[in-house]
Amino acid sequence: MAKVDTPDADDSSDKFKEQHNDLVFSYLTLRNLIGFSGLLLPVVLSVFPRRPSDYYGFEPSISDYYYTDRGDILVVVLCVLGTLLITYKGYDWKEQLLTFTAGICGMGVAFVPTVKDCLECKYSVHTGTGGVFDFISGRWQHFVLAAVFLCCLAVMSLVFFVKKDEKIPIRSADGSLTQKGKRNIVFKICGWVIIACLLIMGIYFIAEWKFEKFPFVFIFESIAVIAFGVSWITKGQTLLPDGEHYIIKGLHKIKGVL
């Protein structure tokens, strides 16, 4: 009887699973959906809002868009992003716990909005003390949820996305970086950018800095969220893929079947 080649039972590398998983299209697409949700969030919120603003056309923070005509968009995107993170399956329980926590906190940011000093916010369906769980609404509760959300995503980039694997070398035989090595650099940059933004915003709140009509928090929140998005679309190999992009491979496979 001819011997059937089977993969080693202990082969659990990302590369092996992605190459041999029939659901690889969905597997990588989930990562890209998470990443693009983060990338587009600040853009969708800030482009041509109906409510005029004294902060050069922006709100003081991403959270303040809850009380504009973009409030529903903010809630929907955060809930979708949270759902995607909760359903994301990592390679061990630690990674799954981290993305699950990030997903819960992401949805918590929507359900426990920051308090706005307004009785009835014009252009918004939300009131100044709105939210699903209004009994725990508040600035510090909202800030904690947002901070934990971003911290989890920073750890994902710095710890789990950069994991080494002997089967996926960081450098090729001539010493140059492989695509995996290049992706690891992107992951590290994105992770540290998120942490730096959190530290800067933390100092901003603790020191009670005052910037007249300057959207300080919005800018650093946006940088952190964009960094998170770039990290995930890189993990999804939209950036720096190994060879041909997985969507193109899938299209070729479909054409071959047809």
XYZ file of C-alpha atoms in Angstrom:
258
model
C 0.000 0.000 0.000
C 1.386 3.391 -0.914
C 2.273 5.650 1.972
C 0.157 8.738 2.289
C 2.098 11.862 3.183
C 0.604 13.638 6.148
C 1.775 16.748 7.968
C 3.635 16.335 11.229
C 1.276 16.232 14.162
C 3.288 18.875 16.026
C 3.434 21.289 13.114
C 1.472 24.268 14.428
C 3.174 27.202 12.731
C 1.120 30.074 11.348
C 2.590 29.449 7.919
C 1.713 25.752 7.890
C -1.854 26.337 9.040
C -2.414 29.104 6.517
C -1.048 27.011 3.644
C -3.030 23.871 4.515
C -6.267 25.369 5.800
C -9.140 25.179 3.307
C -10.629 28.173 5.073
C -7.506 30.292 4.615
C -9.470 32.879 2.601
C -11.768 33.503 5.557
C -8.897 33.172 8.009
C -6.866 36.022 6.502
C -9.949 38.036 5.526
C -11.019 38.179 9.180
C -7.685 39.780 10.067
C -8.069 42.287 7.250
C -11.631 43.146 8.250
C -10.421 43.876 11.767
C -7.568 45.995 10.418
C -9.590 48.001 7.914
C -12.287 48.655 10.543
C -9.632 50.352 12.655
C -8.069 52.200 9.739
C -11.338 53.656 8.490
C -12.908 54.578 11.842
C -11.263 58.024 12.334
C -11.752 58.866 8.643
C -15.444 57.947 8.490
C -16.160 59.891 11.676
C -14.284 63.062 10.806
C -15.157 63.646 7.128
C -17.814 66.353 6.770
C -19.786 65.954 10.008
C -22.939 68.033 10.225
C -22.186 69.514 13.613
C -19.832 72.520 13.538
C -16.783 72.266 15.766
C -14.383 74.735 17.345
C -11.564 72.198 17.127
C -10.550 72.896 13.521
C -13.545 70.914 12.281
C -12.865 67.894 14.503
C -14.331 66.741 17.807
C -12.056 66.808 20.899
C -11.841 62.994 20.779
C -13.130 60.014 18.816
C -15.523 59.303 21.686
C -17.140 62.739 21.330
C -18.427 61.774 17.891
C -20.970 59.678 19.808
C -22.918 62.918 20.269
C -22.833 63.971 16.604
C -24.627 62.716 13.517
C -21.835 60.095 13.317
C -22.767 58.588 16.679
C -24.536 55.582 15.187
C -21.600 54.946 12.862
C -19.234 54.948 15.834
C -21.402 52.477 17.733
C -21.854 50.149 14.744
C -18.151 50.096 13.834
C -17.089 49.459 17.433
C -19.633 46.646 17.789
C -18.582 45.055 14.494
C -14.926 45.403 15.448
C -15.618 43.922 18.879
C -17.503 40.995 17.365
C -14.684 40.268 14.921
C -12.122 40.316 17.723
C -14.228 38.056 19.938
C -14.631 35.509 17.140
C -10.953 35.648 16.147
C -9.235 32.353 16.963
C -5.604 32.697 17.956
C -3.062 29.903 18.147
C -3.241 29.464 21.926
C -5.522 30.393 24.792
C -3.472 33.462 25.726
C -3.918 34.997 22.293
C -7.611 34.128 22.261
C -8.088 35.631 25.729
C -6.347 38.824 24.613
C -8.477 39.310 21.502
C -11.613 38.372 23.456
C -10.802 41.021 26.076
C -10.100 43.579 23.357
C -13.430 42.769 21.708
C -15.391 43.139 24.946
C -13.684 46.454 25.733
C -14.212 47.705 22.183
C -17.936 47.098 22.497
C -17.806 48.568 25.996
C -16.486 51.824 24.562
C -19.709 52.024 22.537
C -22.043 50.901 25.316
C -20.420 53.072 28.012
C -19.826 56.405 26.255
C -17.972 59.329 27.703
C -20.167 61.904 29.425
C -20.921 64.958 27.329
C -21.817 68.319 28.830
C -25.071 68.739 26.976
C -28.684 68.096 27.842
C -29.759 67.477 24.263
C -27.002 67.111 21.694
C -28.004 68.629 18.372
C -27.728 66.353 15.312
C -27.514 63.305 17.580
C -30.000 60.702 18.742
C -28.006 60.377 21.965
C -28.353 62.456 25.100
C -25.556 63.694 27.340
C -25.812 60.681 29.624
C -26.691 58.172 26.937
C -25.466 54.648 26.558
C -26.798 51.162 27.098
C -25.353 51.034 30.608
C -25.926 54.633 31.645
C -25.549 53.752 35.336
C -21.806 53.237 34.774
C -21.332 55.960 32.176
C -18.513 58.338 32.900
C -15.240 59.691 31.646
C -12.933 57.427 33.664
C -14.967 54.243 33.015
C -14.947 54.999 29.308
C -11.234 55.840 29.367
C -10.351 52.578 31.141
C -12.245 50.515 28.557
C -10.577 52.380 25.680
C -7.126 52.058 27.279
C -7.499 48.302 27.878
C -8.751 47.892 24.314
C -5.668 49.580 22.846
C -3.281 47.898 25.310
C -4.508 44.462 24.248
C -3.970 45.343 20.601
C -0.474 46.671 21.344
C 0.431 43.394 23.080
C -0.922 41.449 20.104
C 1.443 43.327 17.805
C 4.494 43.230 20.066
C 4.189 39.691 21.441
C 2.005 37.397 19.359
C 2.355 38.782 15.825
C 6.163 38.732 15.986
C 6.510 35.178 17.253
C 9.452 33.383 15.671
C 9.095 30.084 13.888
C 11.973 27.967 12.631
C 9.941 27.115 9.530
C 9.472 30.800 8.713
C 12.939 32.406 8.805
C 13.364 36.087 9.563
C 16.339 36.359 7.207
C 17.125 34.578 3.968
C 20.401 32.824 3.170
C 22.005 36.053 1.897
C 21.161 37.878 5.139
C 18.335 40.002 3.768
C 15.011 40.225 5.570
C 12.262 37.892 4.439
C 8.665 39.079 4.209
C 8.122 37.697 7.715
C 11.075 39.748 8.945
C 9.688 42.885 7.324
C 6.250 42.234 8.776
C 7.782 41.868 12.233
C 9.280 45.346 11.924
C 5.845 46.724 11.048
C 4.290 44.898 14.022
C 6.864 46.332 16.436
C 6.502 49.864 15.109
C 2.699 49.691 15.336
C 2.773 48.228 18.843
C 5.116 50.882 20.198
C 3.186 53.652 18.452
C 0.017 52.515 20.260
C 1.811 52.440 23.623
C 3.395 55.864 23.007
C -0.007 57.357 22.183
C -1.528 55.875 25.333
C 1.291 57.284 27.473
C 0.997 60.728 25.884
C -2.767 60.793 26.406
C -2.332 59.543 29.972
C 0.071 62.390 30.731
C -2.330 64.788 29.039
C -5.172 63.837 31.389
C -3.050 63.576 34.537
C -1.242 66.864 33.956
C -4.484 68.497 32.821
C -2.858 70.089 29.824
C -4.930 72.711 28.056
C -4.770 73.188 24.304
C -7.147 75.871 23.144
C -9.402 74.430 20.458
C -6.800 71.820 19.459
C -8.108 68.216 19.094
C -5.161 66.721 21.004
C -6.883 63.533 22.142
C -8.536 62.922 18.776
C -5.186 63.118 16.986
C -3.406 60.631 19.250
C -6.412 58.322 19.434
C -6.522 58.309 15.637
C -2.794 57.572 15.365
C -3.165 54.660 17.787
C -6.211 53.228 15.994
C -4.556 53.589 12.585
C -1.427 51.846 13.909
C -3.623 48.998 15.149
C -5.273 48.793 11.728
C -1.949 48.712 9.868
C -0.716 45.931 12.159
C -3.736 43.737 11.444
C -3.820 44.205 7.671
C -0.117 43.358 7.695
C -0.900 40.207 9.666
C -3.601 39.504 7.080
C -0.882 39.841 4.421
C -2.548 42.663 2.565
C 0.780 44.379 3.227
C 4.032 42.450 2.677
C 2.432 39.124 1.645
C 4.381 35.916 1.133
C 4.306 35.735 -2.646
C 1.037 36.361 -4.412
C -1.765 37.966 -2.410
C -4.145 35.379 -1.004
C -7.172 36.903 -2.743
C -5.432 36.617 -6.119
C -4.544 33.012 -5.290
C -8.184 32.341 -4.457
C -9.356 33.853 -7.735
C -6.887 31.712 -9.661
C -8.158 28.643 -7.819
C -11.767 29.512 -8.692
C -10.860 30.019 -12.357
C -9.116 26.650 -12.325
C -12.261 24.943 -11.040
C -14.469 26.690 -13.572
